Coordinates of C-alpha atoms and ligand atoms in Angstrom, one line a residue:
X125 CA 0.1 0.2 -0.2
X126 CA 1.3 3.5 -0.6
X127 CA 1.3 5.6 2.3
X128 CA 0.6 8.8 2.0
X129 CA 2.8 10.7 4.9
X130 CA 2.2 14.3 6.0
X131 CA 4.0 15.9 9.0
X132 CA 4.9 19.7 10.3
X133 CA 7.7 21.4 12.3
X134 CA 7.1 25.1 13.4
X135 CA 9.8 27.2 12.6
X136 CA 10.2 29.0 16.1
X137 CA 14.3 28.3 16.5
X138 CA 15.8 26.0 18.5
X139 CA 15.0 22.8 16.8
X140 CA 16.3 20.0 19.3
X141 CA 16.7 16.4 20.2
X142 CA 13.1 15.9 21.1
X143 CA 12.2 17.2 17.3
X144 CA 15.0 14.9 16.0
X145 CA 14.0 11.6 17.6
X146 CA 10.5 12.3 18.3
X147 CA 9.8 13.2 14.7
X148 CA 12.4 14.1 11.7
X149 CA 14.5 10.9 12.4
X150 CA 11.6 9.0 11.4
X151 CA 10.7 11.2 8.5
X152 CA 14.0 10.3 6.9
X153 CA 13.2 6.6 7.3
X154 CA 10.0 7.3 5.8
X155 CA 11.3 9.2 3.2
X156 CA 13.8 6.9 2.3
X157 CA 11.2 4.4 1.8
X158 CA 10.4 4.7 -2.1
X159 CA 6.7 3.5 -2.0
X160 CA 5.9 6.2 0.4
X161 CA 4.7 9.7 -0.8
X162 CA 6.0 12.6 1.6
X163 CA 5.0 15.9 2.3
X164 CA 6.9 17.9 5.0
X165 CA 5.6 21.4 6.1
X166 CA 7.3 24.3 7.7
X167 CA 4.2 25.2 9.6
X168 CA 4.7 29.1 10.3
X169 CA 1.1 30.0 10.4
X170 CA 1.4 27.7 13.9
X171 CA 4.2 29.4 14.7
X172 CA 2.4 32.9 14.8
X173 CA -0.1 31.7 17.3
X174 CA 2.4 33.2 19.9
X175 CA 4.3 36.5 19.1
X176 CA 7.2 36.3 16.3
X177 CA 9.8 38.4 15.4
X178 CA 9.3 39.0 11.6
X179 CA 13.4 38.9 10.6
X180 CA 13.8 35.6 13.0
X181 CA 10.7 33.9 11.4
X182 CA 12.2 34.2 8.0
X183 CA 15.4 33.0 9.0
X184 CA 13.6 30.2 11.2
X185 CA 11.8 29.1 8.2
X186 CA 14.9 28.6 6.2
X187 CA 16.6 26.7 9.3
X188 CA 13.5 24.4 9.5
X189 CA 14.3 23.4 6.2
X190 CA 17.9 23.1 6.6
X191 CA 17.2 21.0 9.4
X192 CA 15.1 18.5 7.2
X193 CA 17.8 18.2 4.5
X194 CA 20.8 18.1 6.8
X195 CA 19.0 15.2 8.9
X196 CA 18.6 13.4 5.5
X197 CA 15.6 14.3 4.2
X198 CA 15.7 14.2 0.2
X199 CA 14.0 17.1 -1.5
X200 CA 13.7 15.3 -4.8
X201 CA 11.8 12.8 -3.1
X202 CA 9.5 14.4 -1.0
X203 CA 7.3 17.9 -0.7
X204 CA 9.0 20.5 1.5
X205 CA 6.9 23.6 1.9
X206 CA 6.1 26.6 4.1
X207 CA 2.4 26.2 5.1
X208 CA 1.3 30.4 4.9
X209 CA 2.3 30.0 1.0
X210 CA -0.5 27.6 0.2
X211 CA -3.5 29.6 1.1
X212 CA -5.9 26.4 1.1
X213 CA -4.6 25.6 4.8
X214 CA -5.9 28.8 6.0
X215 CA -9.4 28.3 4.0
X216 CA -10.1 24.7 5.2
X217 CA -9.2 25.5 8.7
X218 CA -11.8 28.1 8.7
X219 CA -14.5 25.1 7.2
X220 CA -13.0 22.6 9.4
X221 CA -13.7 25.3 12.8
X222 CA -17.4 25.2 11.6
X223 CA -17.0 21.1 12.1
X224 CA -15.0 20.9 15.5
X225 CA -17.0 21.3 18.8
X226 CA -16.2 23.8 21.1
X227 CA -16.1 20.8 23.7
X228 CA -13.5 18.7 21.8
X229 CA -11.3 22.0 21.8
X230 CA -11.8 22.5 25.6
X231 CA -9.9 19.3 26.5
X232 CA -7.0 20.0 24.5
X233 CA -4.2 19.6 27.3
X234 CA -1.5 21.6 24.9
X235 CA -3.5 24.6 24.8
X236 CA -3.9 24.5 28.7
X237 CA -0.3 24.3 29.0
X238 CA 0.8 26.6 26.8
X239 CA -1.6 29.2 27.8
X240 CA -0.8 28.7 31.2
X241 CA -2.8 30.7 34.0
X242 CA -3.6 33.3 32.1
X243 CA -6.2 31.8 29.6
X244 CA -8.0 35.4 29.0
X245 CA -4.5 36.6 27.1
X246 CA -4.0 33.8 24.8
X247 CA -4.4 34.2 21.2
X248 CA -7.6 32.8 19.6
X249 CA -5.2 31.5 17.2
X250 CA -3.5 29.3 19.8
X251 CA -7.0 27.7 21.0
X252 CA -7.6 26.7 17.6
X253 CA -4.3 25.9 16.7
X254 CA -5.2 21.7 16.3
X255 CA -8.1 22.6 13.7
X256 CA -5.4 24.3 11.4
X257 CA -3.4 21.1 11.8
X258 CA -6.1 19.1 11.1
X259 CA -6.5 21.3 8.0
X260 CA -3.1 20.6 7.2
X261 CA -3.2 16.7 7.3
X262 CA -6.6 16.3 5.4
X263 CA -6.2 18.6 2.5
X264 CA -3.2 15.7 1.2
X265 CA -5.1 12.7 2.2
X266 CA -2.6 11.9 4.4
X267 CA -2.9 8.3 5.3
X268 CA 0.1 8.5 8.3
X269 CA 1.5 11.2 10.2
X270 CA 4.7 10.8 12.2
X271 CA 4.4 12.5 15.3
X272 CA 6.1 12.5 18.7
X273 CA 4.0 11.4 21.4
X274 CA 2.7 15.4 22.5
X275 CA 0.9 15.9 19.1
X276 CA -1.2 12.6 19.9
X277 CA -4.3 14.3 21.2
X278 CA -4.3 16.4 18.5
X279 CA -4.3 13.6 15.4
X280 CA -6.9 12.1 17.8
X281 CA -9.1 15.7 17.0
X282 CA -8.0 15.5 13.5
X283 CA -9.7 11.8 13.0
X284 CA -12.8 13.2 15.0
X285 CA -13.2 16.1 12.7
X286 CA -12.7 14.5 9.3
X287 CA -15.3 11.5 10.9
X288 CA -17.6 14.2 11.7
X289 CA -17.5 16.0 8.2
X290 CA -17.9 12.8 6.4
X291 CA -20.8 11.7 8.4
X292 CA -22.6 15.5 7.9
X293 CA -22.2 15.8 4.4
X294 CA -22.8 12.1 3.6
X295 CA -19.6 11.7 2.0
X296 CA -18.3 8.3 3.1
X297 CA -14.1 7.9 3.2
X298 CA -14.0 11.7 1.7
X299 CA -11.4 12.7 4.4
X300 CA -9.1 10.0 5.1
X301 CA -8.7 9.2 8.5
X302 CA -5.2 9.2 9.3
X303 CA -3.1 6.9 11.5
X304 CA -0.6 8.6 14.1
X305 CA 3.2 7.1 13.7
X306 CA 4.6 7.2 17.2
X307 CA 8.1 5.9 18.1
X308 CA 7.1 2.8 20.0
X309 CA 9.7 2.5 22.5
X310 CA 10.7 6.0 23.7
X311 CA 8.4 8.8 22.0
X312 CA 9.1 11.7 24.4
X313 CA 12.4 13.0 24.8
X314 CA 12.2 14.9 28.6
X315 CA 14.4 17.9 29.9
X316 CA 17.8 17.4 30.5
X317 CA 17.8 19.4 33.9
X318 CA 14.1 17.5 34.7
X319 CA 13.2 13.8 33.8
X320 CA 9.6 15.0 34.1
X321 CA 9.1 17.7 31.9
X322 CA 9.2 17.6 28.2
X323 CA 12.3 19.2 26.1
X324 CA 10.9 22.1 24.5
X325 CA 12.4 24.8 22.6
X326 CA 10.7 27.4 24.8
X327 CA 12.7 26.3 28.0
X328 CA 14.1 28.9 29.4
X329 CA 17.3 26.8 30.6
X330 CA 19.5 26.4 27.2
X331 CA 21.3 23.3 29.3
X332 CA 17.8 21.7 29.4
X333 CA 18.1 20.4 25.6
X334 CA 20.4 19.9 23.1
X335 CA 19.8 21.8 20.0
X336 CA 20.4 20.4 16.8
X337 CA 22.7 23.7 15.8
X338 CA 24.8 23.0 19.2
X339 CA 28.7 22.4 18.4
X340 CA 30.6 19.3 19.9
X341 CA 31.6 20.9 22.9
X342 CA 28.2 22.2 23.7
X343 CA 26.8 18.8 23.6
X344 CA 29.5 17.2 25.5
X345 CA 29.1 20.1 28.4
X346 CA 25.2 19.4 28.4
X347 CA 25.5 16.1 28.5
X348 CA 27.9 16.2 31.6
X349 CA 25.4 18.9 33.2
X350 CA 22.5 16.6 32.9
X351 CA 20.5 15.7 36.0
X352 CA 20.9 11.9 37.2
X353 CA 20.0 10.6 40.7
X354 CA 22.7 8.9 42.7
X355 CA 22.2 5.5 41.9
X356 CA 24.2 2.9 39.6
X357 CA 22.9 2.4 36.4
X358 CA 19.6 0.1 37.1
X359 CA 19.5 -3.7 35.7
X360 CA 16.0 -3.8 34.3
X361 CA 13.4 -1.8 32.6
X362 CA 10.9 -1.8 35.7
X363 CA 13.4 0.0 37.9
X364 CA 14.3 2.4 35.1
X365 CA 10.6 3.3 34.8
X366 CA 10.8 4.6 38.2
X367 CA 13.8 6.7 37.7
X368 CA 12.7 9.7 35.1
X369 CA 16.3 11.2 34.6
X370 CA 18.2 7.9 34.1
X371 CA 15.2 6.3 31.7
X372 CA 15.5 9.8 29.5
X373 CA 19.1 9.4 29.2
X374 CA 18.9 5.6 28.5
X375 CA 16.0 6.2 26.4
X376 CA 17.9 9.1 24.2
X377 CA 20.7 6.6 24.2
X378 CA 18.6 3.8 22.5
X379 CA 17.0 6.0 20.3
X380 CA 20.1 7.1 18.7
X381 CA 21.6 4.0 18.7
X382 CA 18.4 2.1 17.1
X383 CA 18.7 0.1 20.1
X384 CA 16.0 -1.3 22.7
X385 CA 15.8 -0.1 26.2
X386 CA 16.6 -3.8 27.2
X387 CA 20.0 -3.7 25.3
X388 CA 20.9 -0.6 26.3
X389 CA 20.6 -1.5 30.0
X390 CA 22.3 -4.8 29.4
X391 CA 25.6 -3.1 28.4
X392 CA 25.7 -0.3 31.3
X393 CA 23.7 -1.8 34.0
X394 CA 25.8 -1.4 37.3
X395 CA 28.1 1.4 36.0
X396 CA 28.0 4.9 37.3
X397 CA 26.8 7.4 35.3
X398 CA 30.0 9.3 34.6
X399 CA 30.9 6.2 32.5
X400 CA 27.6 6.2 31.0
X401 CA 27.5 9.8 30.1
X402 CA 30.9 9.4 28.2
X403 CA 29.4 6.7 25.8
X404 CA 26.5 9.0 25.6
X405 CA 28.5 12.1 24.7
X406 CA 30.3 10.0 22.3
X407 CA 27.2 8.9 20.6
X408 CA 25.5 12.0 20.6
X409 CA 28.5 13.9 18.9
X410 CA 28.6 11.0 16.3
X411 CA 25.1 11.4 15.4
X412 CA 24.5 15.1 15.8
X413 CA 27.4 17.0 14.9
X414 CA 27.3 15.7 11.0
X415 CA 23.8 17.1 11.3
X416 CA 24.7 20.5 12.9
X417 CA 27.6 21.1 10.7
X418 CA 25.7 20.5 7.7
X419 CA 22.7 22.8 9.0
X420 CA 25.0 25.8 9.2
X421 CA 26.5 24.7 5.7
X422 CA 22.8 25.1 4.1
X423 CA 22.1 28.0 5.9
X424 CA 25.0 30.0 4.1
X425 CA 22.9 29.2 0.5
X426 CA 19.9 30.6 1.2
X427 CA 18.7 30.6 -2.5
X428 CA 19.2 27.2 -2.2
X429 CA 16.8 26.8 0.4
X430 CA 14.4 29.2 -0.8
X431 CA 14.3 27.5 -4.3
X432 CA 13.1 24.2 -2.4
X433 CA 10.3 25.7 -0.8
X434 CA 9.1 27.7 -3.7
X435 CA 9.2 23.9 -5.6
X436 CA 7.7 22.2 -2.8
X437 CA 4.8 25.4 -2.7
X438 CA 3.9 24.6 -6.4
X439 CA 3.3 20.9 -5.7
X440 CA 1.5 21.2 -2.7
X441 CA -0.9 23.8 -4.3
X442 CA -1.5 21.6 -7.1
X443 CA -2.8 18.9 -4.4
X444 CA -4.5 21.2 -2.2
X445 CA -6.1 23.0 -4.6
X446 CA -8.0 20.0 -6.2
X447 CA -9.1 18.9 -2.4
X448 CA -10.7 22.7 -1.7
X449 CA -12.3 22.5 -5.0
X450 CA -14.2 19.2 -4.0
X451 CA -14.6 20.5 -0.4
X452 CA -16.6 23.7 -2.0
X453 CA -18.9 21.5 -4.1
X454 CA -19.9 19.4 -1.1
X455 CA -20.5 22.2 1.1
X456 CA -22.7 24.2 -1.8
X457 CA -20.0 26.9 -2.1
Ligands
TYM659 P1 6.4 21.1 17.1 O1 7.0 21.9 15.9 O2 6.2 21.4 18.3 O3 7.3 19.7 17.1 C1 7.6 19.1 16.1 C2 7.6 17.6 16.4 O4 8.7 17.3 17.2 C3 7.8 16.6 18.1 N1 8.6 16.9 19.3 C4 9.0 15.9 20.4 N2 8.9 14.6 20.2 C5 9.1 14.1 21.1 N3 10.0 14.5 22.7 C6 9.8 15.7 22.4 N4 10.4 16.8 23.8 C7 9.4 16.6 21.3 N5 9.3 18.0 21.4 C8 8.6 18.0 20.0 C9 6.3 16.9 17.8 O5 5.8 15.7 18.5 C10 6.5 17.0 16.4 O6 5.8 16.1 15.7 N6 1.4 21.0 15.8 C11 2.7 20.7 15.3 C12 3.0 21.0 13.7 C13 2.3 20.5 13.0 C14 1.8 19.2 12.5 C15 0.6 19.4 11.5 C16 2.4 17.9 12.8 C17 1.4 21.2 12.4 N7 0.5 20.5 11.2 C18 0.3 18.5 11.0 C19 1.9 16.8 12.1 C20 0.8 17.2 11.4 C21 4.0 20.9 16.3 O7 3.7 22.0 16.9 O8 5.2 20.7 16.3

């Protein structure tokens, strides 16, 4: 079966190890399979749900494209484009906002986390953001959506919206109900400073995350300073699950090494953290440093990055405009 893959990443700067291990690494594997049709979107409309500096936004859009390519996505085998240039996304988000129910959106935990205590001051866009995400996915008839664990609830909402549209307008199978593709073993990378908090670009402390543009020395320093507990490394997964910082570091190691938690535990059980951290730093430098160097190289060639986007926009527009036409007919416009 041909899988139609769609996913998006916000160009808000500081793309980090969580974005890479939770999502982008999976994009690369899916893109390498010639059977799949892949669309990867730089979701700049999502980015402006919180205030952005225009100059930085423009740079971050290019940096996101550079990160995709430096990580191994082949632009000749996939569509890479920026969301704002294909106006169908905003248009269909409006239509879907008339399908989605307030009660469904009120349950979204990410809005609650991001809006914090003062919900009255959050933008309306931040609240309705998952509807725009549904529009992104449904416009391309995506069958599979690779994301990190934190996007699972938004994908469930997307499925509900698609199903309700199909039912309301009696157009069975018009919108494809997409399947989430979430890494099985370790789908949520946590902060290096707090094993109970997600690694995030908005964390004030740069030591909490490995940025994909970090240098070798920065990586080594951040791993050295990463929080641990005082016990030696555990001997089984059950024990590991009770120790958030150990779980995070062993999970990161396993994910980078394409091995299971059990295999990693077997290699390091009983050792102290300083030995393990040396191996983790080495592995991370081996995997992340080449990406980081390539990102910096690509950023020097903004014409090349802009060209990838403009070619992607054309191809995306072609697919999206056909879907929009059908949506108009169904609704009665
Ligand atoms: P964004 O930009 O916050 O994150 C991009 C991808 O990285 C994953 N991710 C993580 N995975 C594991 N551990 C972490 N600590 C971590 N932090 C981030 C996210 O799950 C995501 O897959 N709403 C989306 C972007 C989006 C989208 C879409 C995704 C817009 N439209 C359509 C899929 C399909 C977001 O804000 O991701």
